């Protein structure tokens, strides 16, 4: 009798939890949503978060507030996000570095990109552009490579910390070209580009959404984009293959994640809001004008992001172990399934 009573009690309790959870999901969000950007304001991850956040806030009926939490190539901010209360009011914008390369570069990483998150969806693909200050002597990629090889550590390269996209992709570039610059860490590529504009920094490998406006305006120069085709946002910038470096092909990506334990209903609401943003003509134009690549179809789903993160962790693990050289076989485009 007592056992039956306890069983019924247990069922009732579970039912209560489920009722409460779905009630919470129905009323979600009940206050502004914080999106942690693990790099400085003005950089590519910040730019993508603010562009999609604008429209998502309108869909969800609550403001999306960006909180920049910098450090350790983005892993500081993501560690904070992973530990947040899983009620959907704190999410984060991760990327190829924080959720791909970081496990191979940080032995004591406090999160597992494949286990400790509820993936929401890819926000944008962001091809890599090799850029430099506008008065840097080399006129094209081959001259740049020769200049870097002959200058050694007299030239400086800026990046957003070990494990960041700019660090990881320029490691590949430097290994493939034999360049040995002085590498200068920043809290994001927003400040990297500021110092490049001020003539204090020579070159960097950055995500197109961070540099497109400057390159279009002629305030910094671009040597190559590391993709198969030129970007419609920078039609005059040659591909790495056109510039004589066919093996340097890499695209980054930025994606939204919630902490593990965030309910499926809330993840579905967030994914729906992100997808509506990516279908919105004005949002598409803002991302497109900066060279952002918008995911379509299944590439917008949380399931695709979960699988993609697992494959990126594996790919970067191999690449970094092999010493940073990326071969044709391992090139992958994040926004197409
Ligand atoms: C940023 O937003 O500053 C970048 O994503 C940093 C990087 O990973 O290069």
Short mmCIF file of C-alpha atoms and ligand atoms in Angstrom, two decimals:
data_model
loop_
_atom_site.label_atom_id
_atom_site.label_comp_id
_atom_site.label_asym_id
_atom_site.label_seq_id
_atom_site.Cartn_x
_atom_site.Cartn_y
_atom_site.Cartn_z
CA UNK A 1 0.00 0.00 0.00
CA UNK A 2 2.73 2.44 1.13
CA UNK A 3 4.83 1.56 -1.97
CA UNK A 4 1.86 2.29 -4.25
CA UNK A 5 1.27 5.60 -2.43
CA UNK A 6 4.95 6.56 -2.93
CA UNK A 7 4.79 5.61 -6.62
CA UNK A 8 1.76 7.81 -7.13
CA UNK A 9 3.44 10.59 -5.15
CA UNK A 10 6.52 10.28 -7.37
CA UNK A 11 4.43 10.48 -10.52
CA UNK A 12 2.60 13.49 -9.19
CA UNK A 13 5.90 15.21 -8.38
CA UNK A 14 7.25 14.51 -11.87
CA UNK A 15 4.05 15.78 -13.39
CA UNK A 16 4.35 18.95 -11.28
CA UNK A 17 7.94 19.50 -12.46
CA UNK A 18 6.87 19.02 -16.07
CA UNK A 19 3.93 21.38 -15.64
CA UNK A 20 6.16 24.01 -14.03
CA UNK A 21 8.85 23.57 -16.72
CA UNK A 22 6.40 23.99 -19.60
CA UNK A 23 4.73 26.91 -17.82
CA UNK A 24 8.18 28.50 -17.51
CA UNK A 25 8.85 27.81 -21.18
CA UNK A 26 5.51 29.32 -22.14
CA UNK A 27 6.16 32.53 -20.23
CA UNK A 28 9.83 32.67 -21.38
CA UNK A 29 11.44 35.14 -21.61
CA UNK A 30 10.29 37.13 -18.58
CA UNK A 31 13.17 39.65 -18.60
CA UNK A 32 16.00 40.82 -20.90
CA UNK A 33 18.29 38.06 -22.18
CA UNK A 34 22.05 38.42 -21.71
CA UNK A 35 24.27 37.16 -24.51
CA UNK A 36 27.84 36.72 -23.35
CA UNK A 37 30.34 37.74 -26.05
CA UNK A 38 33.74 36.38 -24.99
CA UNK A 39 35.68 39.12 -26.81
CA UNK A 40 35.91 42.91 -26.81
CA UNK A 41 33.18 45.11 -28.27
CA UNK A 42 33.48 45.98 -31.94
CA UNK A 43 35.01 42.65 -32.99
CA UNK A 44 33.38 40.03 -35.26
CA UNK A 45 31.69 38.00 -32.53
CA UNK A 46 30.29 41.19 -30.99
CA UNK A 47 29.11 42.46 -34.39
CA UNK A 48 27.30 39.20 -35.23
CA UNK A 49 25.72 39.01 -31.75
CA UNK A 50 24.41 42.57 -31.96
CA UNK A 51 23.01 42.17 -35.51
CA UNK A 52 21.06 38.94 -34.84
CA UNK A 53 20.26 40.07 -31.27
CA UNK A 54 18.43 43.16 -32.55
CA UNK A 55 15.86 41.09 -34.45
CA UNK A 56 15.72 38.20 -31.94
CA UNK A 57 14.77 40.66 -29.20
CA UNK A 58 11.83 41.85 -31.26
CA UNK A 59 10.63 38.29 -31.84
CA UNK A 60 11.03 37.27 -28.19
CA UNK A 61 9.57 40.49 -26.81
CA UNK A 62 12.57 41.12 -24.53
CA UNK A 63 15.81 43.00 -25.17
CA UNK A 64 18.96 41.01 -25.93
CA UNK A 65 21.78 42.61 -23.93
CA UNK A 66 25.40 41.97 -24.90
CA UNK A 67 27.86 41.39 -22.04
CA UNK A 68 31.51 41.37 -23.17
CA UNK A 69 33.50 38.98 -20.92
CA UNK A 70 37.05 38.80 -22.30
CA UNK A 71 40.12 36.67 -21.69
CA UNK A 72 42.03 33.50 -22.58
CA UNK A 73 41.09 33.45 -26.28
CA UNK A 74 37.38 33.57 -25.40
CA UNK A 75 37.38 30.66 -22.98
CA UNK A 76 36.86 32.93 -19.93
CA UNK A 77 33.51 34.22 -21.20
CA UNK A 78 32.35 30.81 -22.37
CA UNK A 79 33.28 29.26 -19.00
CA UNK A 80 31.07 31.89 -17.34
CA UNK A 81 28.24 31.17 -19.78
CA UNK A 82 28.44 27.42 -19.32
CA UNK A 83 27.99 27.90 -15.56
CA UNK A 84 25.00 30.25 -15.89
CA UNK A 85 21.51 29.31 -14.65
CA UNK A 86 19.96 27.23 -17.50
CA UNK A 87 16.73 29.27 -17.65
CA UNK A 88 17.36 30.81 -21.10
CA UNK A 89 18.08 34.31 -19.75
CA UNK A 90 21.86 33.89 -20.21
CA UNK A 91 23.20 32.54 -23.51
CA UNK A 92 26.52 32.96 -25.30
CA UNK A 93 28.06 33.49 -28.75
CA UNK A 94 30.77 30.92 -29.26
CA UNK A 95 32.80 30.21 -32.34
CA UNK A 96 35.32 28.06 -34.19
CA UNK A 97 37.91 28.88 -31.52
CA UNK A 98 35.96 28.55 -28.27
CA UNK A 99 34.00 25.49 -29.48
CA UNK A 100 36.52 23.96 -31.88
CA UNK A 101 40.20 24.71 -31.29
CA UNK A 102 40.17 25.47 -27.55
CA UNK A 103 40.14 21.84 -26.27
CA UNK A 104 43.38 21.12 -28.15
CA UNK A 105 45.06 24.29 -26.85
CA UNK A 106 43.86 24.49 -23.24
CA UNK A 107 44.65 21.35 -21.26
CA UNK A 108 42.63 22.58 -18.25
CA UNK A 109 39.65 23.87 -20.21
CA UNK A 110 36.73 24.11 -17.77
CA UNK A 111 34.09 23.11 -20.32
CA UNK A 112 33.55 20.44 -22.97
CA UNK A 113 32.17 22.02 -26.18
CA UNK A 114 30.40 18.78 -27.06
CA UNK A 115 28.76 18.17 -23.65
CA UNK A 116 28.31 21.30 -21.54
CA UNK A 117 25.98 23.31 -23.79
CA UNK A 118 22.55 23.30 -25.36
CA UNK A 119 23.37 24.33 -28.95
CA UNK A 120 20.92 26.93 -30.33
CA UNK A 121 22.17 27.53 -33.89
CA UNK A 122 24.83 28.93 -36.19
CA UNK A 123 24.48 32.70 -36.59
CA UNK A 124 26.96 33.29 -39.43
CA UNK A 125 29.91 31.87 -41.32
CA UNK A 126 32.82 34.30 -41.31
CA UNK A 127 35.56 33.73 -43.91
CA UNK A 128 39.12 34.68 -42.92
CA UNK A 129 40.89 37.64 -44.54
CA UNK A 130 44.63 38.40 -44.26
CA UNK A 131 44.80 42.14 -43.57
CA UNK A 132 47.46 44.75 -42.81
CA UNK A 133 47.86 48.42 -42.03
CA UNK A 134 47.25 50.53 -45.13
CA UNK A 135 50.87 51.72 -45.47
CA UNK A 136 52.43 48.27 -45.00
CA UNK A 137 54.94 47.92 -47.89
CA UNK A 138 53.97 44.56 -49.49
CA UNK A 139 51.51 45.09 -52.40
CA UNK A 140 50.24 41.51 -52.73
CA UNK A 141 50.25 38.16 -50.90
CA UNK A 142 53.49 36.88 -52.45
CA UNK A 143 55.28 40.13 -51.49
CA UNK A 144 53.80 39.82 -48.01
CA UNK A 145 55.13 36.27 -47.63
CA UNK A 146 58.61 37.34 -48.81
CA UNK A 147 58.54 40.35 -46.47
CA UNK A 148 57.47 38.25 -43.48
CA UNK A 149 60.11 35.62 -44.16
CA UNK A 150 62.89 38.22 -44.41
CA UNK A 151 61.69 40.33 -41.46
CA UNK A 152 61.26 37.63 -38.81
CA UNK A 153 60.10 39.10 -35.45
CA UNK A 154 60.57 42.70 -36.62
CA UNK A 155 56.99 42.60 -37.87
CA UNK A 156 54.13 42.21 -35.46
CA UNK A 157 50.89 40.29 -35.84
CA UNK A 158 47.84 40.92 -33.65
CA UNK A 159 45.42 38.27 -32.42
CA UNK A 160 42.66 37.76 -29.85
CA UNK A 161 44.45 35.30 -27.59
CA UNK A 162 45.49 31.65 -27.77
CA UNK A 163 42.68 29.55 -29.23
CA UNK A 164 40.90 32.49 -30.82
CA UNK A 165 40.06 32.44 -34.52
CA UNK A 166 42.66 35.10 -35.36
CA UNK A 167 45.32 33.20 -33.38
CA UNK A 168 44.48 29.77 -34.78
CA UNK A 169 44.15 30.80 -38.42
CA UNK A 170 47.27 32.98 -38.38
CA UNK A 171 49.19 30.11 -36.75
CA UNK A 172 48.32 28.12 -39.85
CA UNK A 173 49.25 31.05 -42.12
CA UNK A 174 52.58 31.58 -40.36
CA UNK A 175 53.46 27.87 -40.37
CA UNK A 176 52.56 27.56 -44.07
CA UNK A 177 54.57 30.67 -45.06
CA UNK A 178 57.51 30.32 -42.68
CA UNK A 179 56.66 33.65 -41.02
CA UNK A 180 57.95 34.19 -37.46
CA UNK A 181 56.41 37.52 -36.39
CA UNK A 182 56.14 39.01 -32.92
CA UNK A 183 52.65 37.87 -31.96
CA UNK A 184 50.70 40.42 -29.89
CA UNK A 185 47.62 39.23 -27.91
CA UNK A 186 44.53 41.44 -27.48
CA UNK A 187 41.11 40.98 -25.84
CA UNK A 188 39.53 40.72 -29.29
CA UNK A 189 40.13 41.72 -32.88
CA UNK A 190 38.14 44.91 -32.42
CA UNK A 191 41.16 46.44 -30.59
CA UNK A 192 43.52 44.68 -33.05
CA UNK A 193 41.96 46.57 -35.96
CA UNK A 194 42.01 49.82 -33.98
CA UNK A 195 45.77 49.52 -33.50
CA UNK A 196 46.17 48.58 -37.16
CA UNK A 197 44.27 51.75 -38.12
CA UNK A 198 46.62 53.69 -35.86
CA UNK A 199 49.60 52.13 -37.66
CA UNK A 200 50.79 50.37 -34.47
CA UNK A 201 50.23 46.87 -35.82
CA UNK A 202 51.37 45.30 -39.10
CA UNK A 203 49.07 42.41 -39.98
CA UNK A 204 46.43 39.94 -38.77
CA UNK A 205 44.09 37.15 -39.88
CA UNK A 206 40.56 38.23 -39.07
CA UNK A 207 36.94 37.37 -39.76
CA UNK A 208 35.51 39.30 -42.71
CA UNK A 209 32.64 40.90 -40.72
CA UNK A 210 35.24 42.70 -38.61
CA UNK A 211 37.28 44.16 -41.48
CA UNK A 212 34.92 44.52 -44.47
CA UNK A 213 34.01 48.16 -43.78
CA UNK A 214 37.67 49.17 -43.31
CA UNK A 215 38.82 47.33 -46.44
CA UNK A 216 35.92 48.80 -48.48
CA UNK A 217 36.96 52.25 -47.17
CA UNK A 218 40.67 51.73 -47.91
CA UNK A 219 41.71 52.34 -44.29
CA UNK A 220 43.32 48.90 -44.04
CA UNK A 221 44.55 46.65 -46.84
CA UNK A 222 43.55 43.03 -47.57
CA UNK A 223 45.83 40.49 -49.30
CA UNK A 224 43.55 37.46 -49.63
CA UNK A 225 40.38 35.74 -48.47
CA UNK A 226 40.78 32.09 -47.46
CA UNK A 227 37.74 30.73 -49.33
CA UNK A 228 37.02 29.00 -52.66
CA UNK A 229 35.28 32.08 -54.06
CA UNK A 230 35.67 35.82 -53.60
CA UNK A 231 33.23 37.48 -51.19
CA UNK A 232 30.54 39.71 -52.75
CA UNK A 233 31.34 42.16 -49.95
CA UNK A 234 35.01 42.41 -51.06
CA UNK A 235 34.97 41.69 -54.80
CA UNK A 236 38.50 43.09 -55.33
CA UNK A 237 40.15 40.85 -52.72
CA UNK A 238 41.62 37.73 -54.37
CA UNK A 239 41.08 34.25 -52.99
CA UNK A 240 44.10 32.59 -51.41
CA UNK A 241 44.27 30.29 -54.46
CA UNK A 242 44.26 33.27 -56.85
CA UNK A 243 46.99 34.87 -54.71
CA UNK A 244 49.16 31.75 -54.95
CA UNK A 245 48.37 29.97 -51.67
CA UNK A 246 45.72 27.37 -52.60
CA UNK A 247 46.09 25.35 -49.39
CA UNK A 248 45.29 28.26 -47.07
CA UNK A 249 41.54 27.82 -46.93
CA UNK A 250 39.64 28.32 -43.68
CA UNK A 251 36.30 29.78 -42.64
CA UNK A 252 35.27 30.60 -39.13
CA UNK A 253 31.75 30.59 -37.72
CA UNK A 254 29.86 32.13 -34.81
CA UNK A 255 26.98 30.33 -33.09
CA UNK A 256 24.62 30.72 -30.14
CA UNK A 257 24.73 28.33 -27.22
CA UNK A 258 22.75 28.03 -23.99
CA UNK A 259 24.06 26.36 -20.83
CA UNK A 260 23.48 22.60 -20.55
CA UNK A 261 20.13 21.86 -18.86
CA UNK A 262 18.26 24.65 -20.64
CA UNK A 263 14.86 23.15 -21.52
CA UNK A 264 14.18 21.97 -25.06
CA UNK A 265 11.17 24.29 -25.29
CA UNK A 266 13.34 27.33 -24.52
CA UNK A 267 16.04 26.21 -26.99
CA UNK A 268 13.34 25.81 -29.65
CA UNK A 269 12.09 29.37 -28.93
CA UNK A 270 15.64 30.77 -29.17
CA UNK A 271 16.39 28.83 -32.33
CA UNK A 272 13.13 30.02 -33.88
CA UNK A 273 14.00 33.63 -33.04
CA UNK A 274 17.50 33.22 -34.52
CA UNK A 275 16.10 31.64 -37.68
CA UNK A 276 13.55 34.45 -38.09
CA UNK A 277 16.41 36.94 -37.77
CA UNK A 278 18.39 35.10 -40.46
CA UNK A 279 15.34 35.22 -42.75
CA UNK A 280 14.70 38.92 -42.13
CA UNK A 281 15.75 40.97 -45.23
CA UNK A 282 17.26 43.83 -43.19
CA UNK A 283 19.27 41.46 -40.96
CA UNK A 284 20.44 39.49 -44.00
CA UNK A 285 21.59 42.73 -45.64
CA UNK A 286 23.49 43.87 -42.53
CA UNK A 287 25.32 40.52 -42.31
CA UNK A 288 25.74 40.22 -46.09
CA UNK A 289 27.21 43.71 -46.50
CA UNK A 290 29.91 42.66 -44.03
CA UNK A 291 30.58 39.40 -45.86
CA UNK A 292 28.84 37.18 -43.32
CA UNK A 293 27.61 33.84 -44.76
CA UNK A 294 24.06 33.04 -43.64
CA UNK A 295 23.23 29.41 -42.83
CA UNK A 296 20.23 27.93 -44.67
CA UNK A 297 17.95 24.94 -44.20
CA UNK A 298 19.15 22.19 -41.86
CA UNK A 299 22.33 24.17 -41.16
CA UNK A 300 20.16 26.41 -38.96
CA UNK A 301 19.12 23.61 -36.59
CA UNK A 302 20.45 22.90 -33.08
CA UNK A 303 21.08 19.31 -34.17
CA UNK A 304 23.33 20.44 -37.03
CA UNK A 305 25.29 22.70 -34.67
CA UNK A 306 25.76 19.86 -32.16
CA UNK A 307 27.17 17.57 -34.88
CA UNK A 308 29.25 20.38 -36.36
CA UNK A 309 30.86 21.23 -33.02
CA UNK A 310 31.85 17.58 -32.51
CA UNK A 311 33.45 17.49 -35.98
CA UNK A 312 35.22 20.83 -35.42
CA UNK A 313 36.71 19.69 -32.11
CA UNK A 314 38.00 16.58 -33.86
CA UNK A 315 39.29 18.53 -36.91
CA UNK A 316 41.13 21.20 -34.91
CA UNK A 317 42.48 18.57 -32.52
CA UNK A 318 44.12 16.81 -35.47
CA UNK A 319 45.24 20.06 -37.15
CA UNK A 320 46.82 21.53 -34.03
CA UNK A 321 48.46 18.20 -33.13
CA UNK A 322 49.87 18.06 -36.68
CA UNK A 323 51.46 21.46 -36.14
CA UNK A 324 48.86 23.75 -37.63
CA UNK A 325 49.05 22.93 -41.31
CA UNK A 326 45.59 22.45 -42.85
CA UNK A 327 45.40 20.21 -45.96
CA UNK A 328 42.71 20.40 -48.66
CA UNK A 329 40.95 17.31 -47.28
CA UNK A 330 40.00 18.98 -44.00
CA UNK A 331 38.50 22.22 -45.36
CA UNK A 332 34.80 22.44 -44.44
CA UNK A 333 32.06 25.12 -45.01
CA UNK A 334 29.96 25.60 -41.82
CA UNK A 335 26.80 26.95 -43.43
CA UNK A 336 26.06 24.12 -45.86
CA UNK A 337 25.05 20.67 -44.69
C1 LIG B 1 36.46 38.73 -31.79
O1 LIG B 1 35.23 38.86 -31.76
O2 LIG B 1 37.25 39.55 -31.37
C2 LIG B 1 37.00 37.49 -32.47
O3 LIG B 1 36.06 36.54 -32.64
C3 LIG B 1 38.24 37.07 -31.88
C4 LIG B 1 38.90 35.92 -32.56
O4 LIG B 1 38.52 34.80 -32.28
O5 LIG B 1 39.78 36.15 -33.38
#
